[in-house]
PDB file of C-alpha atoms in Angstrom:
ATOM      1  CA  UNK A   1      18.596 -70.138-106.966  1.00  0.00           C
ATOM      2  CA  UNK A   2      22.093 -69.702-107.260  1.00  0.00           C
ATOM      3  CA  UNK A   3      23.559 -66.305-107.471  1.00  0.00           C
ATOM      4  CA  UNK A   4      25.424 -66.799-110.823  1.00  0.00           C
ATOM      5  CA  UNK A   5      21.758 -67.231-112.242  1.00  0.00           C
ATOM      6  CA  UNK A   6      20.873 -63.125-111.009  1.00  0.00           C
ATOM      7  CA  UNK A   7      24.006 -62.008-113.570  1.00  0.00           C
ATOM      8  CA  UNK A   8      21.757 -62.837-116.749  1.00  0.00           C
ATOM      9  CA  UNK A   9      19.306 -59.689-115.221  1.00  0.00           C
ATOM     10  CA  UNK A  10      22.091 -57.438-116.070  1.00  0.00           C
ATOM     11  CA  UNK A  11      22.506 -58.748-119.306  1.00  0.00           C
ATOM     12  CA  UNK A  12      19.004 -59.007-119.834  1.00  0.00           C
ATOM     13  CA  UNK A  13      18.145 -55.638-118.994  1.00  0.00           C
ATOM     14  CA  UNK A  14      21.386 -53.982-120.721  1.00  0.00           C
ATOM     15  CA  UNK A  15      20.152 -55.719-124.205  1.00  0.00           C
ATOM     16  CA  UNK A  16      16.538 -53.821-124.627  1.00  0.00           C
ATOM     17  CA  UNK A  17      18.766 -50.992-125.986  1.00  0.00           C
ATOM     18  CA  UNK A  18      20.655 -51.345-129.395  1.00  0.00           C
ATOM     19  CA  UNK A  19      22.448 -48.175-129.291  1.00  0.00           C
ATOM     20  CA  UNK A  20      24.082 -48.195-132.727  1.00  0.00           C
ATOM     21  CA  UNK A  21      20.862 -49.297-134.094  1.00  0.00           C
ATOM     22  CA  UNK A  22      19.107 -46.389-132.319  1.00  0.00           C
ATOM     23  CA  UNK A  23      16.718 -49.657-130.968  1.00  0.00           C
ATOM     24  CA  UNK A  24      15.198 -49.762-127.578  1.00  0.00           C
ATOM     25  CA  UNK A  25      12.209 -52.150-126.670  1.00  0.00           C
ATOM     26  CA  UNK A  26      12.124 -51.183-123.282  1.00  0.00           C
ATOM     27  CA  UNK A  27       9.450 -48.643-123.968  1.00  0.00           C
ATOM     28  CA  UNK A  28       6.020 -49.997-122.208  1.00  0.00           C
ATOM     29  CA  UNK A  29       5.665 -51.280-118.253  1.00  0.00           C
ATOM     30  CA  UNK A  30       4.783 -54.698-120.691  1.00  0.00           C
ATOM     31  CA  UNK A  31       8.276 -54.950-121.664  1.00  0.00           C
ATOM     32  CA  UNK A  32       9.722 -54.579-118.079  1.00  0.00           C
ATOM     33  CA  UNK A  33       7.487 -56.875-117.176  1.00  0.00           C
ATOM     34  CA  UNK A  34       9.178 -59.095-119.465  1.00  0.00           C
ATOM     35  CA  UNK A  35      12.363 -58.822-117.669  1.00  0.00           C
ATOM     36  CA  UNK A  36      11.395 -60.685-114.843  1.00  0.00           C
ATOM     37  CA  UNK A  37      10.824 -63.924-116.810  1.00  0.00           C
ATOM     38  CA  UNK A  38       9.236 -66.425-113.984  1.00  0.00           C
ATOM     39  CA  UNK A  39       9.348 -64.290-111.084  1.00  0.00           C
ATOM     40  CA  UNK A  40       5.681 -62.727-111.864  1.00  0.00           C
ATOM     41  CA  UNK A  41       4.746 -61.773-108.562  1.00  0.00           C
ATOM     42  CA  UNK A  42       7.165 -58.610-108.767  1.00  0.00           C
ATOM     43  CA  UNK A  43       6.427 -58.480-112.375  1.00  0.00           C
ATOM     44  CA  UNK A  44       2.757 -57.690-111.538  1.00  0.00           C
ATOM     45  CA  UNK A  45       3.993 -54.676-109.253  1.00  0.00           C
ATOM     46  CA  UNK A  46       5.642 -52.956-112.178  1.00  0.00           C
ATOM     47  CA  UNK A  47       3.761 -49.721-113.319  1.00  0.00           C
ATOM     48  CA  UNK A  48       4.622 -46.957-116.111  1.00  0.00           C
ATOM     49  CA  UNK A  49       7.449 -45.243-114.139  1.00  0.00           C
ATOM     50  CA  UNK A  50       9.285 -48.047-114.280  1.00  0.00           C
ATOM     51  CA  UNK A  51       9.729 -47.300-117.812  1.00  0.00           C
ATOM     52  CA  UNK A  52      12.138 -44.582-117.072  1.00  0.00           C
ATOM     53  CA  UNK A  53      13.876 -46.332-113.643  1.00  0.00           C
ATOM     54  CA  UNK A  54      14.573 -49.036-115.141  1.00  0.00           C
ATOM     55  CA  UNK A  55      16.446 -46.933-117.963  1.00  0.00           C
ATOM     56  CA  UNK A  56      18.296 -45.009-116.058  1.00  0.00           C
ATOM     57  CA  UNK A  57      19.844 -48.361-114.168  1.00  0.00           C
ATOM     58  CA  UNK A  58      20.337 -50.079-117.438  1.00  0.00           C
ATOM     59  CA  UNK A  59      22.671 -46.791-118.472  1.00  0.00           C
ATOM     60  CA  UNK A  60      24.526 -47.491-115.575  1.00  0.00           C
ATOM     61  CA  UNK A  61      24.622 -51.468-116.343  1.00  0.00           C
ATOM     62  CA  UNK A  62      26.178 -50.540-119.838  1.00  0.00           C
ATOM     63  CA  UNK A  63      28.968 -48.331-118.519  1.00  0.00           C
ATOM     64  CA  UNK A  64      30.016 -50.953-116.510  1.00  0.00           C
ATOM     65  CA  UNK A  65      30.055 -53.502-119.603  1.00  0.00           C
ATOM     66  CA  UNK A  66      31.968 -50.625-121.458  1.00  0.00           C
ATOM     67  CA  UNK A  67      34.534 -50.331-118.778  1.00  0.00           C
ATOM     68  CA  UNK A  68      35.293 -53.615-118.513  1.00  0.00           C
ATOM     69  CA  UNK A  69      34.949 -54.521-122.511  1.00  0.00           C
ATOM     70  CA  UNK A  70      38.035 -51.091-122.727  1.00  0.00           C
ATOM     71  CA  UNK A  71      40.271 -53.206-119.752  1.00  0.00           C
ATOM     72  CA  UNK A  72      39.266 -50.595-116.813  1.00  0.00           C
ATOM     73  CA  UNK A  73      38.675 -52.918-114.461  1.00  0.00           C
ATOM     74  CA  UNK A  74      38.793 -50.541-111.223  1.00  0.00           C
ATOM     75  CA  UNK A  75      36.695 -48.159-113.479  1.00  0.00           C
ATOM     76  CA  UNK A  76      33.902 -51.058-113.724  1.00  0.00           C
ATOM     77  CA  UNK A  77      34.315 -52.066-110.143  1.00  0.00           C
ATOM     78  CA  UNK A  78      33.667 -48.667-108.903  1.00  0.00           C
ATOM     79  CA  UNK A  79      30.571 -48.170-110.901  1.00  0.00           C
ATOM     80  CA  UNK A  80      29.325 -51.341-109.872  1.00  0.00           C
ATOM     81  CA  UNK A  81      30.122 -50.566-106.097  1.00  0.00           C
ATOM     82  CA  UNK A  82      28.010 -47.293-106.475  1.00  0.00           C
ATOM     83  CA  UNK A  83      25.265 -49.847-107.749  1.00  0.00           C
ATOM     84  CA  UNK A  84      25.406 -52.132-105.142  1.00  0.00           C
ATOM     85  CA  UNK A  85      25.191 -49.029-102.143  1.00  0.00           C
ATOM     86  CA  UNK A  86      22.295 -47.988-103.847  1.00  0.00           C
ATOM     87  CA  UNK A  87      20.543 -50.709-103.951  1.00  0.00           C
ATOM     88  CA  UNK A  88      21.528 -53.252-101.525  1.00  0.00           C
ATOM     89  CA  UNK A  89      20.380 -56.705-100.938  1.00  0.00           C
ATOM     90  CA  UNK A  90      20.050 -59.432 -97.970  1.00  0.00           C
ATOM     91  CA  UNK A  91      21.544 -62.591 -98.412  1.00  0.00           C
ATOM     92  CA  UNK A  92      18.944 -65.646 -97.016  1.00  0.00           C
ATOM     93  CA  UNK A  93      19.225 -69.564 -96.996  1.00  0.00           C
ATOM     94  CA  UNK A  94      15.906 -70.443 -98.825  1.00  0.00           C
ATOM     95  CA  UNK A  95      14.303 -73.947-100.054  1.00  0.00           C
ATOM     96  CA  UNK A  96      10.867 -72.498-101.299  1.00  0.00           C
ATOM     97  CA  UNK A  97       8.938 -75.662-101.805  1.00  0.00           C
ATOM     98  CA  UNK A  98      11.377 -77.577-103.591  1.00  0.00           C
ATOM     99  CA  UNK A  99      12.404 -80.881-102.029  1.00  0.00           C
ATOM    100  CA  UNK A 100      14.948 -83.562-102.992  1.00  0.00           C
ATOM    101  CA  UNK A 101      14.365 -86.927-103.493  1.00  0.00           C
ATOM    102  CA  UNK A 102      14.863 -87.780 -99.860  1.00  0.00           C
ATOM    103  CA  UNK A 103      12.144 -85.289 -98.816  1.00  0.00           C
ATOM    104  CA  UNK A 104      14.541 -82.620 -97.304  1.00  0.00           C
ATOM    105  CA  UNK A 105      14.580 -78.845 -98.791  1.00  0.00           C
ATOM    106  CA  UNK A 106      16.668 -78.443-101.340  1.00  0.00           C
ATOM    107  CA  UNK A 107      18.659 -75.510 -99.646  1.00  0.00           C
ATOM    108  CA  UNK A 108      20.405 -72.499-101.860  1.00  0.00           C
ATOM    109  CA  UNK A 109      21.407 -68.763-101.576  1.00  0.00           C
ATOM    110  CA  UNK A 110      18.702 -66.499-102.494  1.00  0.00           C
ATOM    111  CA  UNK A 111      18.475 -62.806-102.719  1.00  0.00           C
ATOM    112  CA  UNK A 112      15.979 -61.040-100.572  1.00  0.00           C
ATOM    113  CA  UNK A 113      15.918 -57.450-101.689  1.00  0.00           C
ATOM    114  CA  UNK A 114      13.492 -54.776 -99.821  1.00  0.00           C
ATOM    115  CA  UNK A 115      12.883 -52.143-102.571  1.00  0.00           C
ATOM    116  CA  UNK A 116      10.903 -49.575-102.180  1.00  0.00           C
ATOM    117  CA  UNK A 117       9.680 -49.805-106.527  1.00  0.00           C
ATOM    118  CA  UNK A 118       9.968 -52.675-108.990  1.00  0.00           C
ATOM    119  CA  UNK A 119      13.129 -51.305-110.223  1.00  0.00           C
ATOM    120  CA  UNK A 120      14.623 -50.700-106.950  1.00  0.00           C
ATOM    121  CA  UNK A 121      14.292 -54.406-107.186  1.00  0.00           C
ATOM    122  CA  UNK A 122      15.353 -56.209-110.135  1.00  0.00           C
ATOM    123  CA  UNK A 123      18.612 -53.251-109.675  1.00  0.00           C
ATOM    124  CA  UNK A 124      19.532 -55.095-106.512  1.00  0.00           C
ATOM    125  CA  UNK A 125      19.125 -58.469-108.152  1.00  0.00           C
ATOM    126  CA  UNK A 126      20.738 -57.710-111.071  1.00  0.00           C
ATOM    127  CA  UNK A 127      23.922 -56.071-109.562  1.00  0.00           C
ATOM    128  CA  UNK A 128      24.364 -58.539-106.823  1.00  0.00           C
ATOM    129  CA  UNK A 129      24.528 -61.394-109.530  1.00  0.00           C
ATOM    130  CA  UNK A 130      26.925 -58.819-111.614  1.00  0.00           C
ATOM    131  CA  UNK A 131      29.110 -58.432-108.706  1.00  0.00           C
ATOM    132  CA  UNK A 132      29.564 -62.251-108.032  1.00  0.00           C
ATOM    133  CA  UNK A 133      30.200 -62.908-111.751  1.00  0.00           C
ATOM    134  CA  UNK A 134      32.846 -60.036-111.388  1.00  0.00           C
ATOM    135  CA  UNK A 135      34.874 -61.773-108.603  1.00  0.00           C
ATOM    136  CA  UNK A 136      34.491 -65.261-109.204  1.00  0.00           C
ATOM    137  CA  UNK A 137      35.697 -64.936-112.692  1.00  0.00           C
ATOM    138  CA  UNK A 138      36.898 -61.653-113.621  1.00  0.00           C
ATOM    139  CA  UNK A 139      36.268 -58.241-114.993  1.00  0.00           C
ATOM    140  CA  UNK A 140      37.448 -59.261-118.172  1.00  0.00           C
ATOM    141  CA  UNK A 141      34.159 -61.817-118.249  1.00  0.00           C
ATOM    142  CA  UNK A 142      32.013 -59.200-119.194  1.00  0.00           C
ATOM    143  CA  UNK A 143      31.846 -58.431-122.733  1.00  0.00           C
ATOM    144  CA  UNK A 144      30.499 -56.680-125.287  1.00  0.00           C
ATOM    145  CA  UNK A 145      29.798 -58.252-129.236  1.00  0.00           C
ATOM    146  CA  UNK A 146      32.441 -57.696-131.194  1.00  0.00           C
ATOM    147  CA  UNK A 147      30.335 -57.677-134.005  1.00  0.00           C
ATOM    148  CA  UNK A 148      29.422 -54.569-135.351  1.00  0.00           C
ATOM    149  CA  UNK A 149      26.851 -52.634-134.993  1.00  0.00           C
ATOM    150  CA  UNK A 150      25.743 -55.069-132.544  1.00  0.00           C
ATOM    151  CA  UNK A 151      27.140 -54.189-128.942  1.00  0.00           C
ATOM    152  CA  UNK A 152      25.210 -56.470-126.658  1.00  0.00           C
ATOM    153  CA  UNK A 153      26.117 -57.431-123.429  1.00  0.00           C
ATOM    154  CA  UNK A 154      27.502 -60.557-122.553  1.00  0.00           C
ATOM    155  CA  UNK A 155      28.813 -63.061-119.810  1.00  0.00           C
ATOM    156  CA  UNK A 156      31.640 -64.911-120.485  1.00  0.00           C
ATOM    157  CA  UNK A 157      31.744 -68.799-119.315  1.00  0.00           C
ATOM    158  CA  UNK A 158      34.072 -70.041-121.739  1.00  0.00           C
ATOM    159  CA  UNK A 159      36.903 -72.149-120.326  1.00  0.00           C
ATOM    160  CA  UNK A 160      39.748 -70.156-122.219  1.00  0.00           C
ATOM    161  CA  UNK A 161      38.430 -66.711-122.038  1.00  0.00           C
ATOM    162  CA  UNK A 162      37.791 -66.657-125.567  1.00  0.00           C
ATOM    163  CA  UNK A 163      34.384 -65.084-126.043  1.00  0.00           C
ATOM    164  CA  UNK A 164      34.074 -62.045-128.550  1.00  0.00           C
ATOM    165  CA  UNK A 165      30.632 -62.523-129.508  1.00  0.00           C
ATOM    166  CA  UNK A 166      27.012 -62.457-127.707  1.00  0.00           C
ATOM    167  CA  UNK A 167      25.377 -65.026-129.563  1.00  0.00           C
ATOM    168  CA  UNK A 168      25.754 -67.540-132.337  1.00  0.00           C
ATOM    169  CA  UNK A 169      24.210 -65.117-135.114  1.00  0.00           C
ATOM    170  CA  UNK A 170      26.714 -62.845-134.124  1.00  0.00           C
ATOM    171  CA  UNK A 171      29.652 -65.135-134.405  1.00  0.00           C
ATOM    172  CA  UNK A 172      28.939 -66.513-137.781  1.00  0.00           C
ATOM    173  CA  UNK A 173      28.456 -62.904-138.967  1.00  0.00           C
ATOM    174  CA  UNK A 174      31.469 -61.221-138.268  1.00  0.00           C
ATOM    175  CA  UNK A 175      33.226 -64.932-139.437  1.00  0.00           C
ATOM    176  CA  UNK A 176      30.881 -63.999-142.891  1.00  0.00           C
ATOM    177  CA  UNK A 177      32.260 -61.021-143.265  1.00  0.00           C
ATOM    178  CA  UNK A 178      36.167 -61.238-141.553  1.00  0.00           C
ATOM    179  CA  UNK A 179      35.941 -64.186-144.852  1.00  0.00           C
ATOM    180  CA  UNK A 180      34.669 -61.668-147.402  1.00  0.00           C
ATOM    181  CA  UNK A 181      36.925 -59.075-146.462  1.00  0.00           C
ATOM    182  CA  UNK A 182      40.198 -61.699-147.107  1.00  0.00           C
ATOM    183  CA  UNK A 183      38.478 -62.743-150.265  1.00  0.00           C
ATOM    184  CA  UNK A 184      38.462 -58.919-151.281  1.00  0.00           C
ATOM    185  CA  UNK A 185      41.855 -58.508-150.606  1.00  0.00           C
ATOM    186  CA  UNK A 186      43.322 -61.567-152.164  1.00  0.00           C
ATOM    187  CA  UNK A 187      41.521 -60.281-154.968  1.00  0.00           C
ATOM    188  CA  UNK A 188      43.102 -56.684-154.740  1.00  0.00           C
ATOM    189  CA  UNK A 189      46.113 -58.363-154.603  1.00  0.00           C
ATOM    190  CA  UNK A 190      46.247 -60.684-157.221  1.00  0.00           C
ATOM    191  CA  UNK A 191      44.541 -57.958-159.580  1.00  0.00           C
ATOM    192  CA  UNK A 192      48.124 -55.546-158.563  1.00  0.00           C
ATOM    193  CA  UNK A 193      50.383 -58.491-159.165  1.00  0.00           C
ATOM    194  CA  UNK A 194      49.109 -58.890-162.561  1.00  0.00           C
ATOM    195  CA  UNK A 195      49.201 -54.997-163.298  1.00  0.00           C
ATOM    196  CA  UNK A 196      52.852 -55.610-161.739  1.00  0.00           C
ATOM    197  CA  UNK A 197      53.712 -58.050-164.433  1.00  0.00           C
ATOM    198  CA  UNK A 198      52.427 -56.028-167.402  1.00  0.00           C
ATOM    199  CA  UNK A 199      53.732 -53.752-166.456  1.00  0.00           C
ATOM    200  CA  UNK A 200      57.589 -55.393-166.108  1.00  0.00           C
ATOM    201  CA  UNK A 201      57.086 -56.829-169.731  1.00  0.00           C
ATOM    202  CA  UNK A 202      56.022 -53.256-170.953  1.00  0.00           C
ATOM    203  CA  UNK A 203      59.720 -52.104-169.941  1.00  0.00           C
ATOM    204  CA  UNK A 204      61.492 -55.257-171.131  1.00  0.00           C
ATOM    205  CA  UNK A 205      59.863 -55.757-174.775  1.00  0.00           C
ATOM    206  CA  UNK A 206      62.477 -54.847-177.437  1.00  0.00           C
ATOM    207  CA  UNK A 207      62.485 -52.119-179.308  1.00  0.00           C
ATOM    208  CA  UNK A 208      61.811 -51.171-183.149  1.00  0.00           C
ATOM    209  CA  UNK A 209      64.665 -50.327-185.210  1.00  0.00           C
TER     210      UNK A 209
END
């Protein structure tokens, strides 16, 4: 597994909790669960105070999205650091059982953590992956949606550094509505140049004598 995949546990985790909404799913040892996606062996070890770990690392997740969504970069890096001591991880060469099509082990990085909870876990994972997004591509890679009230985390692959949105939906609705608002003030517009032009003829008409 390559460690740019461990960045989407970040994101993953940081998006059970819609802040401006006043939303979080992340309210049942079901939903952390969830989190893991395939990896259901440490899935299975999750219990009920989880619940609350796993909040209080997903607070910390966000800051370090909102840091370096505002252009703090050292700000993010140092939060991220504190992460990382916390929770560290060990580095291993690992094939599991996957083999190539000339029989040999199909060799990549993988991330051997030795928590002593669930959360302790998926923390390590997820800030390791975090932290190699960070310095292969940037602070500036990791967003939050532009597009209000959403403010979901996001990773940003594009080639020209271009992303403002965390999904599709997003996108098209803040297009929807950036389009509505021009449309508006055209509108405004027009409506003052014509009260402009009454107006003019109003103190041009001749008058009575």
């Amino acid at each position: 597994m390559e460690l740019a995949y461990y960045a989407d546990y970040a994101v993953r985790l940081v998006n059970t909790e819609e802040p401006v909404r006043n939303k979080d799913s992340l309210t049942s040892v079901e939903a952390v669960r969830d989190l893991f996606g395939h990896s259901q062996q440490a899935a299975r070890r999750a219990t009920d105070a989880d619940v609350t770990r796993f909040r209080s690392v997903r607070t910390r997740l966000r800051a370090i999205f909102e840091a370096a969504d505002s252009g703090d970069e050292t700000l993010a890096v140092d939060l991220l650091n504190s992460l990382l001591l916390e929770f560290p991880v060990s580095p291993q060469i690992s094939g599991h059982e996957a083999r190539k099509d000339d029989g040999r082990p199909d060799w990549h990085m993988h991330l051997a953590e030795h928590p002593s909870n669930v959360t302790a876990g998926y923390a390590a994972t997820a800030s390791m992956g975090l932290a190699y997004h960070l310095t292969e591509h940037g602070a500036d890679r990791l967003g939050l949606c532009q597009a209000p009230p959403c403010r979901n985390a996001y990773l940003d692959t594009s080639t020209n550094r271009s992303r403002r949105y965390c999904s599709d939906r997003c996108a098209t609705r803040a297009n929807v509505a950036a389009y509505r608002a021009r449309k508006r003030l055209e509108t405004e517009r027009s409506a003052g140049t014509g009260r402009t032009a009454e107006n003019a003829q109003d103190t041009t008409a001749p008058t009575d004598r």
